GROMACS .gro file of C-alpha atoms in nm:
model
  193
    1MET     CA    1   3.655   0.229  -4.200
    2ASN     CA    2   3.553   0.403  -3.877
    3ALA     CA    3   3.900   0.506  -3.762
    4TYR     CA    4   3.944   0.879  -3.703
    5ARG     CA    5   4.276   0.895  -3.513
    6ILE     CA    6   4.469   0.976  -3.827
    7GLN     CA    7   4.835   1.074  -3.820
    8ILE     CA    8   5.007   1.252  -4.110
    9LYS     CA    9   5.377   1.339  -4.119
   10PHE     CA   10   5.560   1.546  -4.378
   11TYR     CA   11   5.939   1.550  -4.349
   12LEU     CA   12   6.162   1.853  -4.331
   13GLU     CA   13   6.381   1.923  -4.630
   14ILE     CA   14   6.533   2.220  -4.450
   15GLY     CA   15   6.506   2.274  -4.076
   16GLU     CA   16   6.634   1.963  -3.904
   17ASP     CA   17   6.894   2.182  -3.733
   18VAL     CA   18   6.641   2.434  -3.595
   19ALA     CA   19   6.689   2.455  -3.219
   20PRO     CA   20   6.413   2.298  -3.007
   21GLU     CA   21   6.359   2.627  -2.823
   22THR     CA   22   6.281   2.794  -3.157
   23TRP     CA   23   6.010   2.535  -3.236
   24PHE     CA   24   5.880   2.592  -2.881
   25ARG     CA   25   5.858   2.969  -2.934
   26VAL     CA   26   5.694   2.930  -3.275
   27PHE     CA   27   5.426   2.689  -3.150
   28ASN     CA   28   5.354   2.920  -2.855
   29THR     CA   29   5.263   3.199  -3.099
   30TRP     CA   30   5.002   2.971  -3.257
   31ILE     CA   31   4.793   2.936  -2.940
   32PRO     CA   32   4.651   3.292  -2.923
   33GLU     CA   33   4.638   3.351  -3.301
   34THR     CA   34   4.463   3.029  -3.413
   35THR     CA   35   4.089   3.072  -3.452
   36ASP     CA   36   3.976   2.756  -3.634
   37GLU     CA   37   4.075   2.510  -3.359
   38VAL     CA   38   4.155   2.509  -2.988
   39LEU     CA   39   4.528   2.490  -2.907
   40VAL     CA   40   4.616   2.480  -2.539
   41ASP     CA   41   4.981   2.415  -2.456
   42VAL     CA   42   5.334   2.353  -2.581
   43ALA     CA   43   5.577   2.101  -2.434
   44ASP     CA   44   5.948   2.051  -2.494
   45TYR     CA   45   6.049   1.687  -2.538
   46SER     CA   46   6.389   1.750  -2.697
   47HIS     CA   47   6.554   1.543  -2.422
   48VAL     CA   48   6.392   1.227  -2.568
   49HIS     CA   49   6.621   1.051  -2.814
   50ARG     CA   50   6.458   0.997  -3.156
   51GLY     CA   51   6.121   1.115  -3.037
   52THR     CA   52   5.903   1.421  -3.034
   53VAL     CA   53   6.105   1.744  -3.014
   54THR     CA   54   5.824   1.990  -2.945
   55LEU     CA   55   5.454   1.914  -2.895
   56LEU     CA   56   5.169   2.158  -2.954
   57VAL     CA   57   4.866   2.022  -2.769
   58GLY     CA   58   4.524   2.091  -2.912
   59HIS     CA   59   4.172   1.981  -2.830
   60GLU     CA   60   4.100   1.821  -3.169
   61ALA     CA   61   4.457   1.735  -3.267
   62ASN     CA   62   4.820   1.763  -3.163
   63TYR     CA   63   5.101   1.895  -3.380
   64SER     CA   64   5.463   1.810  -3.318
   65ILE     CA   65   5.807   1.835  -3.460
   66ASP     CA   66   5.882   1.465  -3.452
   67GLY     CA   67   6.189   1.251  -3.510
   68THR     CA   68   6.053   0.916  -3.396
   69ASP     CA   69   6.139   0.735  -3.718
   70GLY     CA   70   6.483   0.893  -3.740
   71LYS     CA   71   6.374   1.179  -3.969
   72ALA     CA   72   6.244   1.515  -3.850
   73GLY     CA   73   5.911   1.640  -3.971
   74LEU     CA   74   5.575   1.782  -3.874
   75LEU     CA   75   5.340   1.520  -3.731
   76TYR     CA   76   4.966   1.587  -3.717
   77ASP     CA   77   4.780   1.358  -3.476
   78ARG     CA   78   4.397   1.375  -3.480
   79LYS     CA   79   4.242   1.294  -3.140
   80GLN     CA   80   3.872   1.376  -3.168
   81PRO     CA   81   3.609   1.216  -3.393
   82SER     CA   82   3.509   1.405  -3.706
   83GLU     CA   83   3.221   1.372  -3.947
   84GLY     CA   84   3.213   1.211  -4.288
   85SER     CA   85   3.360   0.913  -4.464
   86PHE     CA   86   3.710   0.787  -4.403
   87ALA     CA   87   3.819   0.961  -4.726
   88HIS     CA   88   3.676   1.290  -4.594
   89ARG     CA   89   3.852   1.247  -4.256
   90LEU     CA   90   4.179   1.160  -4.432
   91GLU     CA   91   4.153   1.458  -4.664
   92SER     CA   92   4.075   1.685  -4.368
   93ALA     CA   93   4.384   1.554  -4.185
   94PHE     CA   94   4.596   1.628  -4.492
   95VAL     CA   95   4.454   1.981  -4.513
   96SER     CA   96   4.531   2.048  -4.144
   97THR     CA   97   4.883   1.908  -4.180
   98LEU     CA   98   4.958   2.103  -4.497
   99LYS     CA   99   4.824   2.425  -4.344
  100ALA     CA  100   5.057   2.376  -4.047
  101CYS     CA  101   5.353   2.300  -4.277
  102GLY     CA  102   5.281   2.613  -4.478
  103LYS     CA  103   5.250   2.820  -4.163
  104LEU     CA  104   5.590   2.697  -4.046
  105GLU     CA  105   5.748   2.768  -4.386
  106ARG     CA  106   5.621   3.128  -4.369
  107ASP     CA  107   5.684   3.189  -3.997
  108SER     CA  108   5.889   3.503  -3.929
  109LEU     CA  109   6.062   3.348  -3.625
  110LEU     CA  110   6.195   3.069  -3.847
  111ALA     CA  111   6.293   3.320  -4.119
  112GLY     CA  112   6.287   3.063  -4.399
  113ALA     CA  113   6.469   2.796  -4.196
  114ALA     CA  114   6.193   2.537  -4.250
  115ARG     CA  115   6.082   2.376  -4.575
  116PHE     CA  116   5.896   2.048  -4.618
  117ARG     CA  117   5.937   1.775  -4.877
  118THR     CA  118   5.608   1.668  -5.029
  119ASN     CA  119   5.721   1.357  -5.213
  120GLU     CA  120   5.724   1.143  -4.896
  121VAL     CA  121   5.452   1.124  -4.634
  122LEU     CA  122   5.382   0.895  -4.341
  123ILE     CA  123   5.019   0.804  -4.274
  124GLY     CA  124   4.920   0.626  -3.955
  125LEU     CA  125   4.604   0.515  -3.781
  126ASN     CA  126   4.657   0.549  -3.408
  127ASP     CA  127   4.382   0.306  -3.308
  128ARG     CA  128   4.473  -0.060  -3.258
  129LEU     CA  129   4.109  -0.156  -3.196
  130LEU     CA  130   3.945   0.000  -3.503
  131ALA     CA  131   4.255  -0.025  -3.725
  132PRO     CA  132   4.488  -0.310  -3.627
  133ASN     CA  133   4.804  -0.340  -3.832
  134SER     CA  134   4.675  -0.607  -4.069
  135GLU     CA  135   4.610  -0.676  -4.435
  136GLU     CA  136   4.238  -0.642  -4.362
  137THR     CA  137   4.285  -0.283  -4.242
  138HIS     CA  138   4.508  -0.212  -4.540
  139ALA     CA  139   4.245  -0.344  -4.780
  140ALA     CA  140   3.972  -0.147  -4.601
  141VAL     CA  141   4.152   0.188  -4.638
  142ARG     CA  142   4.313   0.145  -4.980
  143VAL     CA  143   4.023   0.242  -5.208
  144GLU     CA  144   3.955   0.569  -5.027
  145LEU     CA  145   4.325   0.629  -4.962
  146ASP     CA  146   4.409   0.585  -5.330
  147ARG     CA  147   4.138   0.835  -5.425
  148VAL     CA  148   4.274   1.098  -5.181
  149LEU     CA  149   4.637   1.040  -5.286
  150ASP     CA  150   4.543   1.064  -5.655
  151ARG     CA  151   4.386   1.403  -5.591
  152LEU     CA  152   4.668   1.517  -5.361
  153PHE     CA  153   4.947   1.422  -5.602
  154ASN     CA  154   4.751   1.508  -5.918
  155GLY     CA  155   4.766   1.153  -6.054
  156ALA     CA  156   5.144   1.116  -6.014
  157ASP     CA  157   5.275   0.766  -5.947
  158VAL     CA  158   5.289   0.669  -5.582
  159THR     CA  159   5.426   0.370  -5.398
  160ILE     CA  160   5.278   0.265  -5.067
  161GLU     CA  161   5.462   0.049  -4.817
  162ARG     CA  162   5.304  -0.085  -4.498
  163ASP     CA  163   5.502  -0.181  -4.192
  164PRO     CA  164   5.390  -0.547  -4.159
  165ASP     CA  165   5.484  -0.588  -3.791
  166PRO     CA  166   5.150  -0.659  -3.614
  167LYS     CA  167   5.296  -0.519  -3.290
  168GLN     CA  168   5.327  -0.175  -3.451
  169ARG     CA  169   5.049   0.070  -3.528
  170PHE     CA  170   4.907   0.068  -3.880
  171THR     CA  171   5.150   0.286  -4.074
  172LEU     CA  172   5.195   0.352  -4.444
  173ARG     CA  173   5.493   0.522  -4.605
  174VAL     CA  174   5.389   0.692  -4.927
  175ASP     CA  175   5.645   0.801  -5.186
  176SER     CA  176   5.534   1.012  -5.481
  177ALA     CA  177   5.699   1.102  -5.809
  178SER     CA  178   5.551   1.450  -5.755
  179GLU     CA  179   5.770   1.717  -5.595
  180GLU     CA  180   5.535   2.010  -5.558
  181SER     CA  181   5.520   2.277  -5.292
  182VAL     CA  182   5.312   2.254  -4.977
  183ALA     CA  183   5.096   2.537  -5.113
  184ASP     CA  184   5.031   2.344  -5.437
  185LEU     CA  185   4.917   2.033  -5.251
  186LEU     CA  186   4.699   2.237  -5.019
  187ARG     CA  187   4.539   2.423  -5.308
  188ARG     CA  188   4.458   2.092  -5.473
  189LEU     CA  189   4.272   1.967  -5.165
  190ASN     CA  190   4.141   2.285  -5.016
  191GLY     CA  191   4.102   2.526  -5.304
  192ASN     CA  192   4.311   2.792  -5.127
  193CYS     CA  193   4.621   2.844  -4.920
   0.00000   0.00000   0.00000
């Protein structure tokens, strides 16, 4: 699988009522203090019904507080190619997403007003050419996906559901029996927090 435009979304357990201007202020603090990637701008989209609330634009990836599917969460959206196998790119996307979730949970401006659930995650491939929403794409990603999810959730049972509508992007909803912290999942993939 050559797709690299990977999207990962973890849903908020606490924080759906955080004001859009607070997310905007928080993301603006990330631009000058982030050293491991280039972040360039923040945009407020809170006027869009059931869409992105706040978008942090980066060179390699975008981060957003997103409500597109009716549930608020942090959406990581990889834009630039990265090295390695699909499993490596997927694991890297999870690490970036979990780091951002952890950063939001610890942010002093939010003062504990954000916490993420880890037992449900949305995984998407934002590339209709390399990853059309088909059974063939699903079969092509499953072996490596299963390996990454097994490591992420420490072997806990998971269910994976694909949106079968071919007009939609390839999207998987993953539910896990595991209910660990963001830091625990990150440690499992990254070795640190």
